[in-house]
mmCIF file of C-alpha atoms in Angstrom:
data_model
loop_
_atom_site.group_PDB
_atom_site.id
_atom_site.type_symbol
_atom_site.label_atom_id
_atom_site.label_comp_id
_atom_site.label_asym_id
_atom_site.label_seq_id
_atom_site.Cartn_x
_atom_site.Cartn_y
_atom_site.Cartn_z
ATOM 1 C CA MET A 169 80.184 -24.022 -44.753
ATOM 2 C CA LYS A 170 81.717 -26.307 -42.175
ATOM 3 C CA THR A 171 85.257 -27.320 -42.810
ATOM 4 C CA ARG A 172 86.560 -30.697 -41.800
ATOM 5 C CA LYS A 173 89.015 -28.993 -39.430
ATOM 6 C CA ASN A 174 86.216 -27.046 -37.662
ATOM 7 C CA VAL A 175 84.064 -30.160 -37.272
ATOM 8 C CA GLY A 176 87.025 -32.108 -35.873
ATOM 9 C CA LEU A 177 87.846 -29.323 -33.448
ATOM 10 C CA LYS A 178 84.213 -29.097 -32.339
ATOM 11 C CA LYS A 179 84.087 -32.861 -31.691
ATOM 12 C CA TYR A 180 87.354 -32.715 -29.777
ATOM 13 C CA ILE A 181 86.074 -29.870 -27.598
ATOM 14 C CA CYS A 182 82.814 -31.720 -26.847
ATOM 15 C CA ILE A 183 84.616 -34.938 -25.927
ATOM 16 C CA LEU A 184 87.018 -32.982 -23.751
ATOM 17 C CA LEU A 185 84.109 -31.173 -22.078
ATOM 18 C CA LEU A 186 82.334 -34.457 -21.295
ATOM 19 C CA ALA A 187 85.517 -35.957 -19.862
ATOM 20 C CA VAL A 188 86.227 -32.894 -17.716
ATOM 21 C CA MET A 189 82.662 -32.821 -16.389
ATOM 22 C CA ALA A 190 82.870 -36.516 -15.510
ATOM 23 C CA LEU A 191 86.187 -35.965 -13.739
ATOM 24 C CA VAL A 192 84.821 -32.988 -11.808
ATOM 25 C CA CYS A 193 81.843 -35.043 -10.713
ATOM 26 C CA LEU A 194 84.040 -37.877 -9.572
ATOM 27 C CA SER A 195 86.985 -35.988 -8.122
ATOM 28 C CA GLY A 196 87.548 -36.517 -4.454
ATOM 29 C CA CYS A 197 85.951 -39.942 -4.594
ATOM 30 C CA SER A 198 86.557 -42.007 -1.529
ATOM 31 C CA SER A 199 83.952 -44.736 -1.503
ATOM 32 C CA THR A 200 82.286 -47.044 -3.968
ATOM 33 C CA LYS A 201 79.357 -47.876 -1.684
ATOM 34 C CA LEU A 202 76.076 -46.586 -3.087
ATOM 35 C CA SER A 203 74.454 -43.983 -0.856
ATOM 36 C CA GLU A 204 71.083 -44.763 0.712
ATOM 37 C CA ASP A 205 69.779 -41.769 -1.275
ATOM 38 C CA PHE A 206 69.841 -43.962 -4.403
ATOM 39 C CA ASP A 207 67.942 -47.051 -5.481
ATOM 40 C CA GLU A 208 70.307 -49.254 -7.504
ATOM 41 C CA GLY A 209 67.502 -50.529 -9.727
ATOM 42 C CA LYS A 210 66.350 -47.004 -10.567
ATOM 43 C CA VAL A 211 69.914 -45.917 -11.353
ATOM 44 C CA LYS A 212 70.341 -48.882 -13.722
ATOM 45 C CA GLU A 213 66.989 -48.133 -15.343
ATOM 46 C CA ALA A 214 67.824 -44.434 -15.836
ATOM 47 C CA ALA A 215 71.271 -45.266 -17.224
ATOM 48 C CA GLN A 216 69.850 -47.749 -19.709
ATOM 49 C CA LYS A 217 67.205 -45.206 -20.739
ATOM 50 C CA ALA A 218 69.955 -42.652 -21.412
ATOM 51 C CA VAL A 219 71.950 -45.160 -23.462
ATOM 52 C CA ASP A 220 68.782 -46.178 -25.327
ATOM 53 C CA CYS A 221 68.301 -42.503 -26.251
ATOM 54 C CA LEU A 222 71.878 -42.239 -27.481
ATOM 55 C CA ILE A 223 71.586 -45.409 -29.562
ATOM 56 C CA ALA A 224 68.248 -44.314 -31.053
ATOM 57 C CA GLY A 225 69.547 -40.838 -31.896
ATOM 58 C CA GLN A 226 67.162 -39.154 -29.436
ATOM 59 C CA TYR A 227 69.757 -36.643 -28.271
ATOM 60 C CA GLU A 228 67.279 -34.028 -27.070
ATOM 61 C CA ASP A 229 65.675 -36.636 -24.793
ATOM 62 C CA CYS A 230 69.092 -37.511 -23.377
ATOM 63 C CA VAL A 231 69.958 -33.845 -22.774
ATOM 64 C CA ALA A 232 66.587 -33.421 -21.038
ATOM 65 C CA MET A 233 67.742 -36.036 -18.496
ATOM 66 C CA MET A 234 70.787 -33.913 -17.600
ATOM 67 C CA GLY A 235 71.250 -31.438 -14.795
ATOM 68 C CA GLN A 236 71.274 -27.712 -15.552
ATOM 69 C CA GLU A 237 75.068 -27.428 -15.701
ATOM 70 C CA MET A 238 75.337 -30.238 -18.235
ATOM 71 C CA GLN A 239 72.464 -28.813 -20.295
ATOM 72 C CA ALA A 240 74.180 -25.427 -20.368
ATOM 73 C CA ALA A 241 77.464 -26.984 -21.486
ATOM 74 C CA LEU A 242 76.228 -29.594 -23.961
ATOM 75 C CA THR A 243 73.659 -29.151 -26.709
ATOM 76 C CA ALA A 244 71.742 -32.005 -28.303
ATOM 77 C CA GLU A 245 73.496 -31.175 -31.579
ATOM 78 C CA ALA A 246 76.981 -31.441 -30.056
ATOM 79 C CA LEU A 247 76.053 -34.649 -28.263
ATOM 80 C CA GLY A 248 74.674 -36.066 -31.502
ATOM 81 C CA GLU A 249 77.816 -35.226 -33.458
ATOM 82 C CA ASN A 250 79.957 -37.054 -30.917
ATOM 83 C CA VAL A 251 77.713 -40.089 -30.671
ATOM 84 C CA GLU A 252 77.412 -40.348 -34.458
ATOM 85 C CA SER A 253 81.200 -40.313 -34.834
ATOM 86 C CA VAL A 254 81.405 -43.174 -32.331
ATOM 87 C CA LYS A 255 78.589 -45.071 -34.095
ATOM 88 C CA GLU A 256 80.617 -45.008 -37.316
ATOM 89 C CA LYS A 257 83.314 -47.005 -35.525
ATOM 90 C CA THR A 258 81.116 -49.409 -33.549
ATOM 91 C CA GLY A 259 78.378 -50.305 -36.014
ATOM 92 C CA GLU A 260 74.907 -51.461 -35.048
ATOM 93 C CA PHE A 261 73.833 -52.099 -31.441
ATOM 94 C CA ARG A 262 73.523 -55.785 -30.508
ATOM 95 C CA GLU A 263 72.798 -56.098 -26.780
ATOM 96 C CA TYR A 264 73.565 -54.914 -23.279
ATOM 97 C CA LYS A 265 76.370 -56.977 -21.759
ATOM 98 C CA SER A 266 76.319 -55.655 -18.193
ATOM 99 C CA THR A 267 75.367 -52.776 -15.945
ATOM 100 C CA ALA A 268 76.966 -51.987 -12.594
ATOM 101 C CA VAL A 269 76.348 -49.145 -10.157
ATOM 102 C CA ILE A 270 78.779 -47.655 -7.674
ATOM 103 C CA GLY A 271 78.574 -44.744 -5.281
ATOM 104 C CA GLN A 272 80.877 -41.746 -5.423
ATOM 105 C CA LYS A 273 81.206 -38.278 -3.969
ATOM 106 C CA ASP A 274 81.523 -35.244 -6.209
ATOM 107 C CA SER A 275 84.084 -32.471 -5.700
ATOM 108 C CA GLU A 276 81.791 -30.799 -3.165
ATOM 109 C CA GLY A 277 81.275 -33.998 -1.170
ATOM 110 C CA ALA A 278 77.736 -34.682 -2.395
ATOM 111 C CA ASP A 279 76.712 -38.263 -3.042
ATOM 112 C CA CYS A 280 76.314 -39.390 -6.622
ATOM 113 C CA ALA A 281 75.755 -42.702 -8.367
ATOM 114 C CA VAL A 282 77.767 -43.902 -11.332
ATOM 115 C CA ALA A 283 76.326 -46.495 -13.683
ATOM 116 C CA VAL A 284 78.754 -48.373 -15.909
ATOM 117 C CA VAL A 285 76.898 -49.823 -18.881
ATOM 118 C CA VAL A 286 78.690 -52.145 -21.304
ATOM 119 C CA ALA A 287 76.929 -52.512 -24.645
ATOM 120 C CA ALA A 288 77.875 -54.853 -27.487
ATOM 121 C CA PHE A 289 77.930 -53.505 -31.026
ATOM 122 C CA GLU A 290 78.739 -55.307 -34.253
ATOM 123 C CA LYS A 291 82.350 -54.044 -34.216
ATOM 124 C CA GLY A 292 83.028 -54.290 -30.477
ATOM 125 C CA ASN A 293 81.910 -53.189 -27.038
ATOM 126 C CA LEU A 294 81.301 -49.643 -25.847
ATOM 127 C CA THR A 295 81.326 -48.631 -22.177
ATOM 128 C CA TYR A 296 79.149 -45.767 -20.951
ATOM 129 C CA ASN A 297 79.841 -44.170 -17.558
ATOM 130 C CA ILE A 298 76.843 -42.122 -16.481
ATOM 131 C CA SER A 299 76.838 -40.154 -13.219
ATOM 132 C CA PHE A 300 73.627 -39.107 -11.468
ATOM 133 C CA ASN A 301 72.918 -36.678 -8.656
ATOM 134 C CA THR A 302 70.320 -37.453 -5.978
ATOM 135 C CA GLU A 303 67.605 -35.892 -8.180
ATOM 136 C CA MET A 304 68.491 -38.574 -10.787
ATOM 137 C CA GLU A 305 69.768 -35.977 -13.232
ATOM 138 C CA ILE A 306 72.760 -36.882 -15.374
ATOM 139 C CA ILE A 307 75.768 -34.921 -14.148
ATOM 140 C CA GLY A 308 78.447 -36.806 -16.075
ATOM 141 C CA LEU A 309 78.544 -38.809 -19.295
ATOM 142 C CA TRP A 310 81.513 -40.567 -20.805
ATOM 143 C CA MET A 311 81.789 -43.115 -23.612
ATOM 144 C CA LYS A 312 84.755 -45.333 -24.336
#
C-alpha cells in the first residue's frame, strides 16, 4: 500500500531528477543561436508532439521520444505521476500560446536545441522546456 508520504517523496525525486537532467544538459551554455544541425520547424513540431503526449496522458509515447539516459532515469509511470499532479493544479488544456527555440551547448560542448512551449490551461499557463540532441531525442524536460 502506498502511503501519502511515499508518493510525495517519489514525486519530489522525479521532479528533482528532471530539473537536474535539464541543468546538466544546459550547463556551460554560451550561445542562444540555434546550430545548423537543427531545423527550427522540426524542433517546434517535436516539442509540441511531446507536450501533446503529456496532455493526452500518453506517457509511454513521450518516454519513447527520449534519449537512452532519460529513458533509464525516468519511467512512464513516474512521468505520469508528475504530470497528473500538475494537471490537478492547471485544469484542462485550452491552447498553445507560443513556442520558441534557442540553441545551447550541453556540459560536453555538444549542440542541443531547447524549445520553450507556453500552453494555456483553464487555471493558468504552463511552460515546458524541452531539450533535444542532434538525433532529435529529448534529453531534458522541465515543466513550470
